[in-house]
Every structure is written in C-alpha cells, then in structure tokens.
mmCIF file of C-alpha atoms in Angstrom:
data_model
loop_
_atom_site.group_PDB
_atom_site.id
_atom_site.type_symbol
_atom_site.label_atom_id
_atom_site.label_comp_id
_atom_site.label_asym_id
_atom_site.label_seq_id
_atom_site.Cartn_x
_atom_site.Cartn_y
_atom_site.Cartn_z
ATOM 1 C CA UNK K 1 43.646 -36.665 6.753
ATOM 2 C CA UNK K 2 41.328 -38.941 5.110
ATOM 3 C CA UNK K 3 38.006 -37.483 7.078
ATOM 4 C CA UNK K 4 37.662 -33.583 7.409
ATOM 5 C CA UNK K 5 39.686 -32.287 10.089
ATOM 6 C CA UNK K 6 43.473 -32.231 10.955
ATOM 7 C CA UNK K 7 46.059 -34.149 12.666
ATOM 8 C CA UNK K 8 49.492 -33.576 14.097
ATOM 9 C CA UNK K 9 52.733 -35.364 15.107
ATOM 10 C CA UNK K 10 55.569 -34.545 17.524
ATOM 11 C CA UNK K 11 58.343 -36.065 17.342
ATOM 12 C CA UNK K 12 60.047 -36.255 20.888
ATOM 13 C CA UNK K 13 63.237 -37.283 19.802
ATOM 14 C CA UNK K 14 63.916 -34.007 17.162
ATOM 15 C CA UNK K 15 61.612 -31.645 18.683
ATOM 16 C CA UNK K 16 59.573 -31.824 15.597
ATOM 17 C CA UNK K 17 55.844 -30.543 14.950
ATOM 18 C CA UNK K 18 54.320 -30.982 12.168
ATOM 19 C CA UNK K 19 50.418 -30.519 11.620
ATOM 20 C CA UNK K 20 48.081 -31.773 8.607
ATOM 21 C CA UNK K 21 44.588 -30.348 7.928
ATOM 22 C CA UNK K 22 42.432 -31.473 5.691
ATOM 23 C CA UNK K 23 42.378 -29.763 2.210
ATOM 24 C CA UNK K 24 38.656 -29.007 2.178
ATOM 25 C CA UNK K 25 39.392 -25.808 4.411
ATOM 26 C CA UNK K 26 41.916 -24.359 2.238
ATOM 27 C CA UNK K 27 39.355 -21.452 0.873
ATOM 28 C CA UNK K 28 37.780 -21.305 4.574
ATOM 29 C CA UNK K 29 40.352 -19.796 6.544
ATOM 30 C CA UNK K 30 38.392 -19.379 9.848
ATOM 31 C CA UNK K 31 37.803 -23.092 9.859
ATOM 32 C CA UNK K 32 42.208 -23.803 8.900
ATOM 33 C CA UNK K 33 43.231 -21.153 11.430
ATOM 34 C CA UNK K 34 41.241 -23.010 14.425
ATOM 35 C CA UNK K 35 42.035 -26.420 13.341
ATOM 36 C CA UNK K 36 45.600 -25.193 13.248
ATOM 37 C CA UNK K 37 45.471 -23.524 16.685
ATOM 38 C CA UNK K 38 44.189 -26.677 18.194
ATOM 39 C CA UNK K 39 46.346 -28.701 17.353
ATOM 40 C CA UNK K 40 49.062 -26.146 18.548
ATOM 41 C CA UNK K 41 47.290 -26.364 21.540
ATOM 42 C CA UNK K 42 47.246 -30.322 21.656
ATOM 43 C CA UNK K 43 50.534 -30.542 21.507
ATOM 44 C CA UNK K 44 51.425 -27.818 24.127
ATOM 45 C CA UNK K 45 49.403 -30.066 26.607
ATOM 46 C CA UNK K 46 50.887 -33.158 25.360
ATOM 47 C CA UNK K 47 55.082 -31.224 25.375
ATOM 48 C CA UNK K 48 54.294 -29.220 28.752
ATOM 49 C CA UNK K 49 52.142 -32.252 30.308
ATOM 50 C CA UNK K 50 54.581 -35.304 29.379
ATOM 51 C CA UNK K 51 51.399 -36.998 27.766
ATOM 52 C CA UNK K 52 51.361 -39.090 24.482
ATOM 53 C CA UNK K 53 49.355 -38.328 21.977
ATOM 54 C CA UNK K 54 47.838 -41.762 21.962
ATOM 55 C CA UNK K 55 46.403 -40.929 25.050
ATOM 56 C CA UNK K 56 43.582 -38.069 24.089
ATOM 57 C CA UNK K 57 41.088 -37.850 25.995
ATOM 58 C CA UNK K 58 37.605 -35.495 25.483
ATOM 59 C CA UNK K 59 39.316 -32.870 27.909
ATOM 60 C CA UNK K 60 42.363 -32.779 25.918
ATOM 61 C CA UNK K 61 40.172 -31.951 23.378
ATOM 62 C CA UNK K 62 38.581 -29.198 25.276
ATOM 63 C CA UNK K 63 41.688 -28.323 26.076
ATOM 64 C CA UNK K 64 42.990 -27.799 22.882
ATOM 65 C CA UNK K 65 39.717 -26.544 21.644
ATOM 66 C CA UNK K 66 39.476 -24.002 24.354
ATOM 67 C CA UNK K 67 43.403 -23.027 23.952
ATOM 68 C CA UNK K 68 42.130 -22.040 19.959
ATOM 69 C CA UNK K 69 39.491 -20.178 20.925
ATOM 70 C CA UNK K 70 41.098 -17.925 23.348
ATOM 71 C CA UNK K 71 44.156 -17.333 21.339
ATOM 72 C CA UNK K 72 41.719 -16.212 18.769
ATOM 73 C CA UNK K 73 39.653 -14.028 20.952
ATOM 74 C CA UNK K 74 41.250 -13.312 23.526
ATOM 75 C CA UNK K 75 39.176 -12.005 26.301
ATOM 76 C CA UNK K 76 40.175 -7.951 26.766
ATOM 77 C CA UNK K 77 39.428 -7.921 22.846
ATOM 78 C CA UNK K 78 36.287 -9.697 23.057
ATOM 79 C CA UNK K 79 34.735 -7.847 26.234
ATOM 80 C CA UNK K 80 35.937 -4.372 24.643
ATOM 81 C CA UNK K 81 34.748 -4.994 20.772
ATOM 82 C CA UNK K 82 31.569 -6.016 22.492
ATOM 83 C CA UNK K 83 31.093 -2.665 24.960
ATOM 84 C CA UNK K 84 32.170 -0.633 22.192
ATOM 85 C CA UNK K 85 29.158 -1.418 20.404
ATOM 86 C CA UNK K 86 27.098 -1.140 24.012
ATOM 87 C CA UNK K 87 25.658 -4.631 23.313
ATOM 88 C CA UNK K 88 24.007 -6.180 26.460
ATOM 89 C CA UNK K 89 23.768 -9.727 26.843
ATOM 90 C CA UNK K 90 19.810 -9.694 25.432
ATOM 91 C CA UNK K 91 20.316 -7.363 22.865
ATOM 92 C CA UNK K 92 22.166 -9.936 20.248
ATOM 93 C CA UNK K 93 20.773 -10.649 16.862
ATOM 94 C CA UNK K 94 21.598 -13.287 14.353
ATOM 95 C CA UNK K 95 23.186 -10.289 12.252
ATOM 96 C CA UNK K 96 25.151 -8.660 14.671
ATOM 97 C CA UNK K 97 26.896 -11.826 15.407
ATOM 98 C CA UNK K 98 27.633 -13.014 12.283
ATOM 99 C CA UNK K 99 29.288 -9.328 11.002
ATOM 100 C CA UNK K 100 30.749 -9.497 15.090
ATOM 101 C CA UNK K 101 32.972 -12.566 14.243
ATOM 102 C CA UNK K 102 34.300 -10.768 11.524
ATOM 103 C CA UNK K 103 36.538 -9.203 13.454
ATOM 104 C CA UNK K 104 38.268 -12.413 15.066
ATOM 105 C CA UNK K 105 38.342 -14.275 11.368
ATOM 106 C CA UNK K 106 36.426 -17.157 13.304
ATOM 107 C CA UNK K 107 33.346 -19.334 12.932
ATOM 108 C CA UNK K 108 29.979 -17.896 13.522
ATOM 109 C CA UNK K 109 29.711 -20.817 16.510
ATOM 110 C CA UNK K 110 33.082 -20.303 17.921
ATOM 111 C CA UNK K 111 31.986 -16.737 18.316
ATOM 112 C CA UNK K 112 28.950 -17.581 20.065
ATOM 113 C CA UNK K 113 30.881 -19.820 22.158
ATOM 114 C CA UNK K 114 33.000 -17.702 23.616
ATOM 115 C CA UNK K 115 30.691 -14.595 24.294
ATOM 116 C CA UNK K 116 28.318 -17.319 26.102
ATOM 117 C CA UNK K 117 31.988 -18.052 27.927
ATOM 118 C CA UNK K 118 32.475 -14.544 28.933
ATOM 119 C CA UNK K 119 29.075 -14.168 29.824
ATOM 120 C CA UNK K 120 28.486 -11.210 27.119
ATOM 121 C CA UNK K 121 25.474 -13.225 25.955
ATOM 122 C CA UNK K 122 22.851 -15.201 27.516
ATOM 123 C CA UNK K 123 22.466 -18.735 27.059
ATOM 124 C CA UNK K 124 19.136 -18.394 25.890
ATOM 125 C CA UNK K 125 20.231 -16.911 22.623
ATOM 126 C CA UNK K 126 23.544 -18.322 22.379
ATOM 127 C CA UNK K 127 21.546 -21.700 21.821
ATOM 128 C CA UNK K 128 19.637 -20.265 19.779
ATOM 129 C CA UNK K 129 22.289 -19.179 17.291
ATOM 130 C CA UNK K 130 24.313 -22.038 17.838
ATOM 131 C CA UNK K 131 21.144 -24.199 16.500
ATOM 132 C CA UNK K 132 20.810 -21.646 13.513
ATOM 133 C CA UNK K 133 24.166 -21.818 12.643
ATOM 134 C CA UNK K 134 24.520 -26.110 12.674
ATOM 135 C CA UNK K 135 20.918 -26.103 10.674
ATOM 136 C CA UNK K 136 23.016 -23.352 8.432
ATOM 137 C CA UNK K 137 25.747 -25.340 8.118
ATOM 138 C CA UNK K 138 23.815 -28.715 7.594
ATOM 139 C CA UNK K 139 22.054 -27.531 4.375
ATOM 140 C CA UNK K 140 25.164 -25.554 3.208
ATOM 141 C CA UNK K 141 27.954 -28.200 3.107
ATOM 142 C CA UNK K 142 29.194 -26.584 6.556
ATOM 143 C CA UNK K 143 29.936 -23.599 4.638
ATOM 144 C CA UNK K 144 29.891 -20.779 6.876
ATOM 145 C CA UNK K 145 26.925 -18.310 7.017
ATOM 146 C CA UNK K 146 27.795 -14.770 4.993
ATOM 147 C CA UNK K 147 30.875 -16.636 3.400
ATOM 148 C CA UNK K 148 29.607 -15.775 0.149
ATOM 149 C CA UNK K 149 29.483 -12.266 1.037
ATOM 150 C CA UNK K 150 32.896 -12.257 2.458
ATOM 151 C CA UNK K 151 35.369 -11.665 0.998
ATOM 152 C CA UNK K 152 38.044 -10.165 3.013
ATOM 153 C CA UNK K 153 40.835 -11.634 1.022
ATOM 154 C CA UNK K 154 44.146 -13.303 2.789
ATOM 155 C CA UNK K 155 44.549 -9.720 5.202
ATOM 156 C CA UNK K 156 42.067 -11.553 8.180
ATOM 157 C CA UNK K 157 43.758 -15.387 7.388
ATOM 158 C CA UNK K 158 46.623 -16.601 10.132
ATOM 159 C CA UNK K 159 48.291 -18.256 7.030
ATOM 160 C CA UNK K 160 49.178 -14.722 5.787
ATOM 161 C CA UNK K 161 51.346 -13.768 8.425
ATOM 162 C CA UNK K 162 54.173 -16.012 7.281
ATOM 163 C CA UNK K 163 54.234 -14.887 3.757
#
C-alpha cells in the first residue's frame, strides 16, 4: 500500500487470501506481525460473517484489531506473565512495561491495551503510558520505544515460523 499500513483481498471464488503490508515495517516486526494478524482477522469476520470487504465498518476494525491482539496475548499468558512478577494494577512503571511487551513481540501500546483490557492495570496509568508512548512515537518516526536496544533477532518475529 501506498500509505503505511496493509491491505488484503479474498477472493470468494478460489478461496484465495492474500495480504499486503506496507514495506516500512519490514525491520519492525511487532508492528508486521499485528498488521498481519488483523487482517487475518478481517477476513475471518468478512469469510465466517458473509460480509464484503467493501463494507468495513469501525467495529470491523475493532474486530479485527481486537482478534490481533488476543491472538498475540492471549489472556492465561498475559494474566500469568503478569502475577508471576506480583505486579498489581498501581504498581506499573514506564520500564516494566516496555521490557513486559517483550515477551509478546508487540507494541509498547498494544501491551498497554490489553492489560487495561484485562484489568491488570488501571486506567489511570494505562493513559498515561499510552500518551508517553504516541509523544514517543511522534518525535521518533513511530519507531518503537527501546527498539534500538532490541535486538532479539528473527527468534520473537511471526515471519520466522515459516522459514
């Protein structure tokens, strides 16, 4: 695609999916992986659903947002990664979610997200991440906070599993 993102296509006739995403994300894996997944999840809804694409609406894109998210992190993981560490919902820090997300291979936000989700987090500082990580992202190209540091290699990337 043209603007940064992705895009997919089914083709009802074959039984054919085939997804674009923008080139951009190619060295931020975390980003490709949940564009990926959502549009996996777009067309599920559209294939299980009987809808046409053309016909998207903002809570197919929740949908298909939300469908990426939990696939990602799903919630037994999630909950237990989190009581492992014995972090209450107050006791969240900037740094323990960014090394936190880590473990899923998603965005900083996504992570915060989903813990708000669960309820493993309050909305207080989810928000307040949230805004820390979009004024990040802003003045860093939407690179992702740490991503210089990490540097896990093609072990934590989706893409990996098929080669």
């Amino acid at each position: 695609p043209e603007k940064p993102g992705s895009i997919s296509f089914y083709d009802t006739k074959n039984k054919n999916f085939t997804v674009f995403i923008a080139e951009q994300f190619k060295k931020k894996p975390w980003r490709r992986d949940f564009l990926l997944l959502t549009e996996i999840g777009r067309a599920f809804l559209f294939t299980r659903h009987g809808h046409l694409p053309r016909h998207e609406t903002a809570r197919s894109r929740r949908f298909a947002h939300h469908f990426a998210a939990t696939f990602l992190q799903p919630e037994s993981a999630v909950r237990n990664a989190v009581y492992s560490l014995n972090i209450k919902p107050d006791d969240w820090t900037y740094e323990l979610l960014l090394r936190m997300k880590e473990r899923f291979g998603v965005s900083a936000q996504v992570f915060a997200i989903r813990l708000k989700e669960l309820a493993l987090i309050t909305r207080r500082k989810s928000d307040e991440f949230i805004n820390q990580i979009k004024q990040y992202h802003a003045s860093h190209n939407y690179d992702e906070p740490l991503a210089k540091e990490r540097r896990p290699g093609r072990a934590y990337d989706l893409a990996a599993l098929s080669t």
